[in-house]
Amino acid sequence: MVYQVLATAVDWQHQVPETGTLTVITDSIKADATFLLLHTLASSLKQTTNEETVILVSFEQIFVHYSRILRKMGSNVDALKLDGRLAFVDGLSELSELTKLKKNHLDTSTNVSDAMKPNSFIKGLGDLNAADTVSALMQAVLGCSYKIDNTTNNKPARKIKGIFIHGLSVLVDIACGANIIRLFINILKTYLQENGGFLVILTNADQDIINESEAEDDFVSLLTGILYQADLVFQVEPLISGYSTDVTGQISIASKPHYKAQISGPTVLHYKTQDTKTVFFAPGQMARF
Amino acid sequence: MSFRKAGQQQQPKLPQGTKYNANNSVLLVSTGISSLDEVLGGGVAVGTVVLVLEDRLTGYSKTVQSLFEAQSICSLQNLVVVRHALENKSVLAATLPGIYKPSSADKPSNTKNTAADQNMKIAWRYNKLGSFGDNNKHDPKEKQKEAIIDQTADQKNELNGVKREAEFNTVFDLTKSMDIGLVNSSDIECIDLQEVAKQCKDTKSTYASVFERISLSIEEGGYSSLQVAGKREVARVSIHNIGSPLWDVDCEESNGRDKELLNFFHSLRGLMRYSFGVCMVSLSPSLFTNHLTMGRLAILRKIEQLCDSVIELESFEGKHPVNNKLLSGILSTQRSSQEPPSEYHGMFYINKRPTINSLVPTFSAMILSGHGNLAFKLKRKKFSIETFHLPIEGGTKDRQIPQDSTTRPSKDSLEF
């Protein structure tokens, strides 16, 4: 399995992140890291039992996008979503203040099938104060695990196996300050450490934005904040040595000292994205799979 | 006996003027420029936002956008245009290019003539001359007559209610402008930016009001996929020069403008995803440039992140000079006029390739062959994007030995 090369490089025992850890993936406009998030998600979904659920929160795309890609990668997420093993939180359609001006809203729509409809929404964040914003975010994300079986008691119906957040930096652009989002991530991480489960965040860390922003800027502040909390960091970049048809880009791996005593394998991996899979390999090796 | 696919008849009917890409399960519409479609992977996917970064001091990007708008008329799709000083459809019609009609000289001649041509084997070079009697066609008066006949035939068709057929991609002629009758009969909504700004002066920002107008137009027009019974046709939204001072007259702080802009782009993406619509937004990067470092502001990168595909035009005339003085930019245009004319008019960049429902962008032979080096050229009638290459050494003109008086033998030397 091609994904195994990556899992071995970061010493993931079951090819998914360790419980209680925060994995941060950074990308830029020149090198999109969606493939890495989705490979980890697909691997997690394979191991999810009937008592567990995986939550995908997206600020970038709608569910159909992920469904089509994951189907090509060999996992039928529509069925898994109906089954309750996957929950999707929509942070795109109803997030900003402007979306209130729309006539049709996703939550009241009857034309979207149950398989394609998100389990919950993050909406109207712009006009809330700090405490309400964090509470709205927590409710939307963790609310999925409560809702699935319509249980009324406080305990979640399913154990959370992992939470994946796609495009966290959008939050800072649109709605709220960096300190609020840092607080939200901190609470989420603590919750997962206590109850089991891992957190994977994909965020934009474009070097051009960082260069042009001041140190106090919310974007930079959020990035430094979550990198500080992260146990493992994947930095996805375009190939530094230049354009190549055989290599799409490179992943630099960095980990905190407390994460693992030693990470076997290289700290830089090259990758080649294909339609149905991504091939990871050490620099210098050819992608012959 | 013929071979036919088993499920061919069960396929649902596609909306007018669209093409289906089975690889990514997306509907595509044309930009009006076949080479741009090719670069973007067959066309623009329905439900996405395309950002066009305008060229500096020249207006090539306006041509790109006008072709996108003109294509919606030929594809029989709804069009929403947001621009300043756009009172009515006739103002818009003046900016749109006309449909290309092959002239009578280009039309294939009668079958009798072609048969005669085939039989003529006296000398191949006479083939180009055509048969006797064709000479009249070169007469300008005759040409004019034919043009009038063509035009009246078209008008008759329209009056008789002959239904126009939706085309995926039309060839346009930039020397002509779009027929006003055609524009008036099309489903077009013009949103005048100044009017919107006046109406919402105290209540909300221009961005919010424009978003409201666009969403109203899409949702009430029945293009939203959240509605139960919507007509399955495609709407195009074309927004001109977003972020320019005309958009934020009241906003004095740049922070306020930045937040409004990002909110607008995020909401627009959310709106488009659940509607049968495509959006093309143009933006001038020179307005988002740090004049001290000549670097682009962080906001521009964030906007690019919020769009699905980003294309950039950089004309040779308006290219930024190396030194960072404001005025030297204008001086550089004067300098460039002395340089020999290039085959191309500028460079074409794809800052972000669309990846909808897929991990990799759609295969484009043009990008692979040119390793991403693309250039655009604007001919008299046509706009096209090609793989950039350097001119052939020595030029494409015929080489001639320079006439030099010293080498030529003079009359005197021959005389004894």
XYZ file of C-alpha atoms in Angstrom:
705
model
C 0.000 0.000 0.000
C 1.459 3.301 -1.064
C 0.116 5.198 1.937
C 2.144 2.889 4.167
C 5.349 4.719 3.230
C 3.991 7.852 4.877
C 2.581 6.016 7.885
C 5.935 4.296 8.466
C 7.794 7.572 8.138
C 5.827 9.086 11.021
C 5.512 5.817 12.930
C 1.738 5.540 12.915
C 1.051 2.074 14.279
C -2.359 1.566 12.683
C -1.830 3.973 9.781
C -3.877 6.628 11.583
C -2.673 9.356 13.966
C -2.147 8.432 17.609
C -5.043 9.061 19.983
C -4.963 12.402 21.734
C -2.576 14.023 19.273
C -2.924 17.065 17.061
C -1.599 16.723 13.532
C -1.297 19.918 11.508
C -0.959 19.912 7.731
C 0.030 23.196 6.112
C -0.298 23.975 2.424
C -0.186 26.903 0.033
C -1.917 27.963 -3.157
C 0.850 26.347 -5.196
C 0.655 23.003 -3.391
C -2.735 21.801 -2.263
C -2.626 19.303 0.605
C -6.192 17.974 0.372
C -4.809 14.605 -0.735
C -2.976 14.122 2.570
C -6.056 14.906 4.643
C -8.210 12.597 2.554
C -5.730 9.719 2.622
C -5.655 9.883 6.406
C -9.452 10.171 6.450
C -9.890 7.160 4.151
C -7.513 5.132 6.291
C -9.395 6.120 9.465
C -12.763 5.266 7.929
C -11.564 1.758 7.121
C -10.908 1.132 10.810
C -14.013 2.847 12.185
C -16.322 0.434 13.964
C -20.087 0.742 14.463
C -19.588 2.405 17.845
C -17.288 5.065 16.483
C -17.602 8.087 14.257
C -15.216 10.264 12.260
C -16.109 13.945 11.888
C -15.077 15.966 8.865
C -15.414 19.737 9.209
C -14.905 21.691 5.995
C -14.649 25.402 5.355
C -13.560 24.872 1.756
C -15.811 22.423 -0.054
C -19.227 20.802 0.121
C -19.804 17.102 0.804
C -20.247 16.047 -2.844
C -16.625 17.006 -3.545
C -15.274 14.691 -0.835
C -17.732 11.957 -1.719
C -16.582 11.865 -5.361
C -12.866 11.837 -4.492
C -13.148 9.244 -1.746
C -15.207 7.027 -4.026
C -12.343 7.098 -6.525
C -9.996 6.219 -3.671
C -12.106 3.170 -2.894
C -14.268 4.202 0.017
C -18.025 4.596 -0.254
C -18.541 7.504 2.111
C -22.209 8.034 1.223
C -23.055 4.707 2.837
C -20.734 5.376 5.774
C -22.403 8.737 6.340
C -25.896 7.254 6.330
C -24.609 4.552 8.644
C -23.281 7.161 11.069
C -19.623 6.275 10.854
C -18.885 9.575 9.125
C -20.360 12.939 10.054
C -19.943 16.027 7.907
C -19.999 19.596 9.223
C -20.547 22.288 6.587
C -18.610 25.486 7.194
C -18.946 26.858 3.660
C -22.580 27.364 2.728
C -23.891 29.222 5.766
C -20.817 30.487 7.567
C -20.584 34.189 6.861
C -22.971 37.009 7.714
C -23.806 37.574 4.043
C -25.357 34.121 3.684
C -28.300 35.313 5.768
C -29.334 37.372 2.739
C -29.973 34.217 0.729
C -33.510 33.030 0.151
C -32.843 29.291 0.199
C -30.867 27.757 3.003
C -29.288 24.350 3.145
C -30.833 23.333 6.462
C -34.389 23.926 5.227
C -33.867 22.554 1.734
C -35.870 19.517 0.709
C -34.100 19.003 -2.594
C -30.845 17.697 -1.130
C -30.736 13.985 -0.364
C -29.948 12.754 3.138
C -26.657 11.304 1.968
C -25.484 14.673 0.647
C -26.891 16.841 3.421
C -24.418 17.851 6.133
C -24.982 16.573 9.666
C -24.627 20.064 11.060
C -23.748 23.614 9.976
C -21.577 26.367 11.298
C -23.495 29.555 10.631
C -23.731 33.222 11.451
C -20.391 33.483 13.246
C -19.721 37.092 12.290
C -21.987 38.802 14.803
C -21.247 36.635 17.872
C -18.951 37.462 20.764
C -15.929 35.347 21.673
C -17.619 32.967 24.122
C -20.629 32.418 21.868
C -18.411 31.773 18.851
C -16.462 29.040 20.644
C -19.661 27.521 21.950
C -21.282 27.613 18.478
C -18.221 25.943 16.962
C -18.081 23.274 19.686
C -21.778 22.604 19.367
C -21.612 22.238 15.593
C -18.597 19.927 15.684
C -19.359 17.743 18.683
C -23.117 17.946 18.147
C -22.761 15.461 15.280
C -21.916 12.597 17.554
C -24.980 13.336 19.700
C -27.400 13.775 16.856
C -26.777 10.599 14.964
C -28.830 8.268 17.147
C -31.119 10.993 18.535
C -30.058 10.293 22.090
C -31.272 12.728 24.688
C -28.724 12.001 27.382
C -25.531 13.993 27.603
C -23.201 11.222 26.598
C -22.376 10.987 22.933
C -24.021 8.129 21.108
C -20.801 7.212 19.413
C -17.207 7.490 20.413
C -15.293 9.995 18.325
C -12.441 8.316 16.496
C -11.067 11.462 14.949
C -11.890 14.975 13.825
C -10.627 16.382 10.521
C -10.781 20.129 9.878
C -10.230 21.366 6.318
C -9.322 25.029 5.805
C -9.124 26.375 9.346
C -7.517 29.638 8.211
C -10.778 30.596 6.467
C -12.269 31.212 9.910
C -9.764 33.929 10.648
C -10.387 35.558 7.254
C -14.131 35.593 7.609
C -15.414 35.651 11.090
C -13.324 35.726 14.198
C -10.027 36.589 15.772
C -7.103 34.204 16.080
C -7.315 33.949 19.866
C -10.896 32.638 19.661
C -9.947 29.928 17.193
C -6.884 29.009 19.226
C -9.127 28.628 22.245
C -11.519 26.458 20.261
C -8.705 24.178 19.065
C -7.326 23.978 22.593
C -10.683 22.934 24.027
C -11.220 20.423 21.229
C -7.794 18.898 21.763
C -8.338 18.620 25.511
C -11.730 17.016 24.945
C -10.197 14.435 22.604
C -7.334 13.732 24.987
C -9.855 12.977 27.728
C -12.333 11.028 25.642
C -10.067 9.483 23.034
C -9.668 10.480 19.406
C -7.237 12.489 17.323
C -7.399 15.860 15.621
C -6.097 16.596 12.116
C -6.110 20.184 10.867
C -5.370 21.314 7.336
C -4.653 25.006 7.140
C -3.254 27.408 4.627
C 0.223 28.718 5.440
C 1.173 30.565 2.293
C 4.633 32.065 2.626
C 3.567 35.116 0.612
C 0.824 35.909 3.118
C 3.189 35.490 6.075
C 5.830 37.707 4.450
C 3.358 40.499 3.798
C 1.620 40.297 7.196
C 2.772 41.761 10.452
C 3.591 39.576 13.444
C 0.385 40.629 15.226
C -1.774 39.725 12.255
C -4.515 37.188 13.016
C -3.373 34.822 10.273
C 0.187 34.607 11.605
C -1.029 34.455 15.172
C -3.328 31.527 14.427
C -0.573 29.680 12.612
C 1.978 30.073 15.376
C -0.684 29.117 17.890
C -1.687 25.841 16.306
C 1.873 24.933 15.392
C 2.746 25.369 19.058
C -0.042 22.989 20.057
C 0.702 20.480 17.298
C 2.419 17.165 17.965
C 3.162 16.434 14.339
C 3.438 18.856 11.413
C 3.350 18.095 7.703
C 4.410 20.967 5.521
C 3.293 20.399 1.945
C 5.213 22.463 -0.607
C 5.829 22.476 -4.335
C 9.046 20.798 -5.389
C 11.868 23.131 -4.345
C 14.227 21.942 -7.082
C 11.749 22.961 -9.784
C 9.092 21.522 -12.069
C 8.993 17.786 -12.645
C 6.441 15.544 -14.298
C 7.224 12.641 -11.952
C 7.030 14.541 -8.665
C 4.107 16.779 -7.700
C 5.650 18.184 -4.546
C 7.298 17.468 -1.246
C 6.255 16.953 2.362
C 8.481 18.028 5.215
C 7.740 16.246 8.470
C 8.433 17.839 11.841
C 7.464 16.506 15.251
C 7.598 17.650 18.849
C 10.247 15.999 21.045
C 7.607 14.490 23.299
C 5.692 12.942 20.377
C 8.033 10.074 19.596
C 11.582 9.399 20.738
C 12.614 8.620 17.198
C 10.897 8.810 13.876
C 12.168 6.181 11.541
C 12.514 7.098 7.929
C 13.180 10.314 6.113
C 11.858 13.692 7.249
C 11.267 14.795 3.665
C 9.068 12.772 1.349
C 8.203 13.399 -2.260
C 4.760 12.671 -3.583
C 2.990 12.213 -6.879
C -0.744 12.800 -6.932
C -2.798 10.641 -9.250
C -6.504 10.474 -9.888
C -7.225 7.648 -7.459
C -4.257 7.680 -5.117
C -1.106 9.488 -4.078
C 2.280 7.824 -4.167
C 4.753 8.742 -1.432
C 8.447 8.012 -1.817
C 11.814 9.093 -0.503
C 13.621 11.762 -2.554
C 15.520 10.268 -5.427
C 13.251 7.264 -5.811
C 10.999 7.028 -8.814
C 7.234 6.703 -8.534
C 6.883 3.305 -10.174
C 3.637 1.923 -8.812
C -26.432 -2.806 -37.430
C -24.900 -0.371 -35.057
C -23.253 -0.427 -31.669
C -24.992 1.546 -28.998
C -24.271 1.879 -25.317
C -26.771 0.062 -23.085
C -27.813 2.969 -20.891
C -27.657 5.688 -23.497
C -31.345 6.543 -23.522
C -31.597 6.793 -19.736
C -29.126 9.657 -19.490
C -30.769 12.887 -18.276
C -30.849 15.832 -20.638
C -28.057 18.314 -20.046
C -28.782 22.008 -19.548
C -28.425 24.183 -22.639
C -24.932 24.980 -23.823
C -23.166 22.640 -21.415
C -20.914 19.626 -21.693
C -20.558 16.778 -19.204
C -17.186 15.640 -17.966
C -17.673 12.076 -16.779
C -14.243 11.878 -15.168
C -15.042 14.432 -12.475
C -18.851 14.331 -12.772
C -19.021 18.047 -13.517
C -20.953 20.105 -16.019
C -18.827 22.466 -18.080
C -19.628 25.727 -19.830
C -17.407 27.515 -22.291
C -15.556 30.764 -21.619
C -16.028 31.826 -25.248
C -12.319 31.248 -25.967
C -11.605 27.684 -27.051
C -7.939 27.809 -26.030
C -8.849 29.066 -22.533
C -11.355 26.221 -22.221
C -8.596 23.796 -23.104
C -6.285 25.246 -20.458
C -8.997 25.065 -17.798
C -9.708 21.421 -18.609
C -12.544 21.631 -21.125
C -14.354 24.661 -19.747
C -15.480 26.193 -16.485
C -17.204 23.780 -14.109
C -20.742 24.718 -13.101
C -20.824 25.807 -9.463
C -17.376 27.368 -9.411
C -15.835 30.830 -9.282
C -13.087 31.909 -11.702
C -10.893 34.830 -10.743
C -9.261 36.849 -13.513
C -6.332 38.994 -12.433
C -6.354 41.931 -14.803
C -3.408 43.182 -16.800
C -1.918 46.507 -15.835
C -2.576 49.620 -17.964
C -4.001 47.555 -20.846
C -7.435 46.031 -21.321
C -6.910 42.460 -22.490
C -8.746 40.981 -19.512
C -11.819 43.005 -20.464
C -11.803 41.159 -23.790
C -11.704 37.837 -21.946
C -14.647 38.831 -19.796
C -16.681 40.229 -22.685
C -16.204 36.948 -24.558
C -17.449 35.074 -21.471
C -20.530 37.307 -21.434
C -21.107 37.021 -25.173
C -20.917 33.229 -24.944
C -23.830 33.190 -22.510
C -26.016 34.830 -25.179
C -25.044 32.193 -27.743
C -25.459 29.382 -25.222
C -28.934 30.739 -24.327
C -28.000 31.102 -20.684
C -29.006 33.717 -18.153
C -26.434 36.437 -17.530
C -25.946 38.742 -14.559
C -23.394 41.516 -15.062
C -22.128 43.683 -12.223
C -20.249 46.734 -13.458
C -20.085 50.447 -12.949
C -21.913 52.699 -15.436
C -24.130 49.926 -16.764
C -27.526 51.508 -17.170
C -29.134 49.095 -19.581
C -28.606 46.289 -22.055
C -27.606 48.564 -24.907
C -24.586 49.787 -22.920
C -23.598 46.165 -22.430
C -24.214 45.283 -26.081
C -21.655 47.868 -27.188
C -18.927 46.058 -25.266
C -19.751 42.559 -26.484
C -18.086 41.104 -29.572
C -20.201 39.962 -32.520
C -20.668 36.425 -33.754
C -18.250 35.385 -36.453
C -19.882 34.773 -39.838
C -17.727 33.338 -42.566
C -17.729 35.672 -45.544
C -19.114 34.521 -48.886
C -15.602 34.024 -50.209
C -14.939 31.475 -47.444
C -18.193 29.608 -48.045
C -17.935 26.388 -50.017
C -18.864 26.869 -53.655
C -21.482 24.895 -55.577
C -21.107 21.212 -56.174
C -20.925 21.767 -59.904
C -17.949 24.019 -59.505
C -16.142 21.634 -57.210
C -16.651 18.851 -59.684
C -15.288 21.092 -62.395
C -12.300 21.937 -60.223
C -11.519 18.282 -59.761
C -11.626 17.674 -63.468
C -9.345 20.586 -64.235
C -5.888 19.178 -64.531
C -4.232 21.599 -66.910
C -2.093 23.142 -64.191
C -2.458 23.035 -60.421
C -1.668 26.687 -60.013
C -4.938 27.614 -61.786
C -6.914 25.916 -59.011
C -6.662 28.982 -56.809
C -8.156 31.267 -59.448
C -11.581 29.635 -59.383
C -13.935 29.271 -62.303
C -14.977 31.967 -64.756
C -17.591 34.365 -63.363
C -16.346 34.264 -59.787
C -14.507 37.500 -60.321
C -17.660 39.433 -59.510
C -17.464 38.197 -55.919
C -14.332 40.187 -55.320
C -16.253 43.299 -56.230
C -16.983 45.274 -52.984
C -20.472 46.135 -54.170
C -21.327 42.488 -54.665
C -19.957 41.685 -51.211
C -22.104 44.397 -49.671
C -25.190 43.029 -51.415
C -24.526 39.545 -50.055
C -24.003 40.885 -46.552
C -27.375 42.661 -46.711
C -29.053 39.478 -47.934
C -27.466 37.494 -45.045
C -28.555 40.064 -42.509
C -32.146 40.209 -43.735
C -32.310 36.403 -43.679
C -31.218 36.407 -40.051
C -33.736 39.062 -39.141
C -36.495 37.138 -40.910
C -35.609 34.025 -38.928
C -35.869 35.962 -35.684
C -39.185 37.539 -36.660
C -40.639 34.195 -37.663
C -39.775 32.869 -34.240
C -37.182 30.392 -35.437
C -35.621 29.055 -32.285
C -31.903 29.627 -31.949
C -29.883 26.608 -31.005
C -27.690 26.721 -27.921
C -24.015 26.354 -28.697
C -21.335 25.197 -26.325
C -18.623 27.261 -27.925
C -19.082 30.039 -30.479
C -16.499 31.742 -32.632
C -16.614 35.502 -32.120
C -15.387 38.354 -34.231
C -13.809 41.112 -32.147
C -14.101 43.654 -34.956
C -17.900 43.546 -34.798
C -20.198 44.218 -31.879
C -23.102 42.071 -30.766
C -26.449 42.583 -32.446
C -28.582 44.762 -30.169
C -31.712 42.765 -30.994
C -30.022 39.586 -29.863
C -28.944 41.202 -26.582
C -32.415 42.607 -25.926
C -34.065 39.244 -26.494
C -31.615 37.481 -24.144
C -32.100 36.938 -20.457
C -29.675 39.519 -19.029
C -29.713 41.399 -15.754
C -27.560 44.492 -15.520
C -26.544 45.567 -12.029
C -25.172 49.073 -12.014
C -22.656 49.454 -9.239
C -23.231 53.168 -8.735
C -26.959 52.664 -8.405
C -26.482 49.876 -5.856
C -23.998 51.991 -3.891
C -26.464 54.879 -3.791
C -29.367 52.726 -2.605
C -27.496 51.082 0.224
C -25.448 54.040 1.358
C -26.484 53.932 5.013
C -27.862 50.448 5.496
C -25.186 48.047 4.312
C -22.001 47.772 2.313
C -21.839 47.580 -1.480
C -20.542 44.018 -1.274
C -23.517 42.903 0.812
C -26.008 44.561 -1.545
C -24.364 43.115 -4.646
C -24.356 39.663 -3.047
C -28.039 40.068 -2.213
C -28.860 41.062 -5.802
C -26.904 38.117 -7.224
C -28.450 35.589 -4.850
C -31.908 36.999 -5.565
C -31.341 36.714 -9.284
C -30.106 33.122 -9.023
C -32.674 31.894 -6.518
C -35.713 33.620 -7.988
C -34.624 32.647 -11.480
C -34.821 29.019 -10.418
C -31.131 28.244 -10.787
C -30.607 27.158 -7.198
C -30.282 23.418 -6.676
C -31.766 23.771 -3.174
C -35.182 24.410 -4.689
C -37.498 21.540 -5.439
C -38.635 22.426 -8.920
C -35.975 24.487 -10.554
C -35.359 24.715 -14.257
C -32.137 23.048 -15.104
C -30.455 25.814 -16.982
C -27.236 27.613 -16.264
C -26.798 31.200 -15.104
C -23.571 33.138 -15.570
C -22.449 35.870 -13.235
C -19.823 38.334 -14.402
C -18.402 40.782 -11.866
C -16.084 43.507 -13.083
C -13.148 45.001 -11.237
C -14.059 43.996 -7.698
C -12.247 45.760 -4.872
C -11.717 48.973 -6.848
C -12.371 52.304 -5.110
C -15.819 52.373 -6.753
C -16.850 49.414 -4.615
C -16.027 50.888 -1.254
C -16.787 54.550 -1.330
C -17.726 54.626 2.345
C -15.059 52.270 3.627
C -12.092 54.338 4.617
C -10.134 51.717 6.498
C -8.497 49.023 4.419
C -9.180 46.436 7.158
C -12.914 46.946 6.787
C -12.678 46.502 3.042
C -10.556 43.369 3.392
C -13.056 41.656 5.649
C -15.968 42.606 3.406
C -14.142 41.279 0.353
C -13.228 37.951 1.926
C -16.742 37.548 3.265
C -18.102 38.221 -0.201
C -15.869 35.641 -1.880
C -16.582 32.966 0.727
C -20.332 33.526 0.500
C -20.225 33.599 -3.286
C -18.498 30.237 -3.332
C -21.124 28.813 -0.983
C -23.915 30.216 -3.143
C -22.433 28.920 -6.393
C -21.842 25.422 -5.044
C -25.575 24.902 -4.604
C -26.674 26.508 -7.850
C -26.479 25.951 -11.575
C -24.231 28.911 -12.084
C -20.710 29.933 -12.953
C -19.072 33.135 -11.885
C -16.226 35.105 -13.392
C -14.787 37.854 -11.240
C -12.112 40.241 -12.409
C -9.777 42.031 -10.062
C -6.934 44.410 -10.632
C -3.830 43.187 -8.753
C -2.183 46.597 -9.011
C -4.722 47.832 -6.452
C -3.503 45.159 -4.054
C 0.204 45.756 -4.381
C 2.490 47.059 -1.716
C 4.197 49.969 -3.445
C 7.258 49.808 -1.212
C 8.138 46.166 -1.624
C 6.247 45.661 -4.927
C 4.889 42.468 -3.355
C 1.264 41.537 -3.504
C -0.757 42.106 -0.390
C -1.757 39.137 1.747
C -5.421 39.786 0.990
C -4.906 38.915 -2.681
C -3.488 35.499 -1.828
C -6.407 34.904 0.526
C -8.873 35.807 -2.230
C -7.094 33.420 -4.597
C -7.474 30.716 -1.971
C -11.227 31.324 -1.834
C -11.706 30.988 -5.607
C -11.689 27.738 -7.557
C -9.464 28.756 -10.419
C -7.271 31.787 -10.852
C -5.913 33.048 -14.151
C -3.660 36.032 -14.653
C -2.882 38.150 -17.682
C 0.332 40.138 -17.768
C 0.695 42.278 -20.847
C 4.147 43.225 -22.098
C 3.188 46.887 -22.354
C 2.021 47.170 -18.776
C 4.633 44.985 -17.131
C 6.043 46.294 -13.876
C 9.541 47.710 -14.119
C 12.293 46.333 -11.930
C 12.777 49.492 -9.901
C 9.959 50.422 -7.617
C 9.091 53.968 -8.537
C 5.461 54.581 -9.236
C 5.940 56.729 -12.284
C 8.502 54.559 -13.966
C 5.702 52.136 -14.772
C 4.210 54.661 -17.126
C 7.620 55.466 -18.547
C 8.236 51.806 -19.273
C 5.227 51.719 -21.596
C 6.757 54.476 -23.649
C 10.028 52.606 -23.812
C 8.421 49.372 -24.826
C 6.879 50.987 -27.898
C 10.362 51.264 -29.365
C 11.041 47.565 -28.964
C 10.338 45.261 -31.892
C 6.769 43.968 -31.828
C 6.410 40.493 -30.385
C 4.186 37.762 -31.736
C 2.392 37.691 -28.390
C 0.866 40.453 -26.320
C 1.583 39.134 -22.886
C 2.085 36.193 -20.588
C -0.761 34.048 -19.345
C -0.473 32.414 -15.940
C -2.681 29.914 -14.178
C -2.170 30.586 -10.492
C -4.691 27.961 -9.457
C -6.026 25.125 -11.556
C -9.540 23.897 -10.801
C -9.752 20.656 -8.833
C -13.440 19.952 -8.474
C -14.446 16.450 -7.374
C -10.903 15.293 -7.963
C -7.431 15.348 -6.455
C -5.685 16.365 -9.644
C -6.631 19.077 -12.133
C -8.125 17.934 -15.413
C -5.552 16.907 -17.975
C -4.584 19.701 -20.306
C -2.217 18.908 -23.138
C -1.338 22.565 -23.584
C -0.033 22.951 -20.031
C 1.953 19.725 -20.199
C 3.546 20.553 -23.528
C 4.552 24.054 -22.530
C 5.504 23.273 -18.889
C 3.164 26.071 -17.889
C 4.702 28.690 -20.184
C 1.680 30.214 -21.839
C 1.175 33.490 -23.644
C -1.839 35.253 -25.074
C -2.232 37.088 -28.326
C -4.952 39.306 -29.600
C -5.373 39.252 -33.333
C -7.767 41.535 -35.133
C -10.681 39.149 -34.734
C -9.567 36.519 -32.284
C -8.141 36.184 -28.770
C -6.092 33.054 -28.146
C -3.750 31.452 -25.661
C -0.763 29.544 -26.943
C 2.381 27.882 -25.691
C 5.031 30.546 -25.410
C 8.091 30.145 -27.575
C 10.858 32.445 -28.607
C 10.809 33.805 -32.160
C 12.758 31.896 -34.774
C 16.338 33.068 -35.012
C 16.776 35.569 -37.798
C 13.047 36.284 -38.014
C 10.379 34.767 -40.173
C 10.856 37.140 -43.113
C 12.733 36.204 -46.279
C 16.424 36.641 -45.952
C 18.006 38.974 -48.454
C 21.601 39.771 -49.051
C 22.066 43.419 -48.187
C 22.737 45.581 -51.179
C 26.139 47.062 -50.762
C 27.703 49.324 -53.334
C 31.253 48.129 -52.593
C 30.585 44.478 -53.401
C 28.662 45.114 -56.584
C 30.914 45.530 -59.621
C 30.652 49.021 -60.892
C 30.072 49.931 -64.470
C 33.442 51.560 -64.640
C 35.374 48.412 -63.843
C 33.714 46.606 -66.742
C 34.639 49.237 -69.175
C 38.023 49.056 -70.650
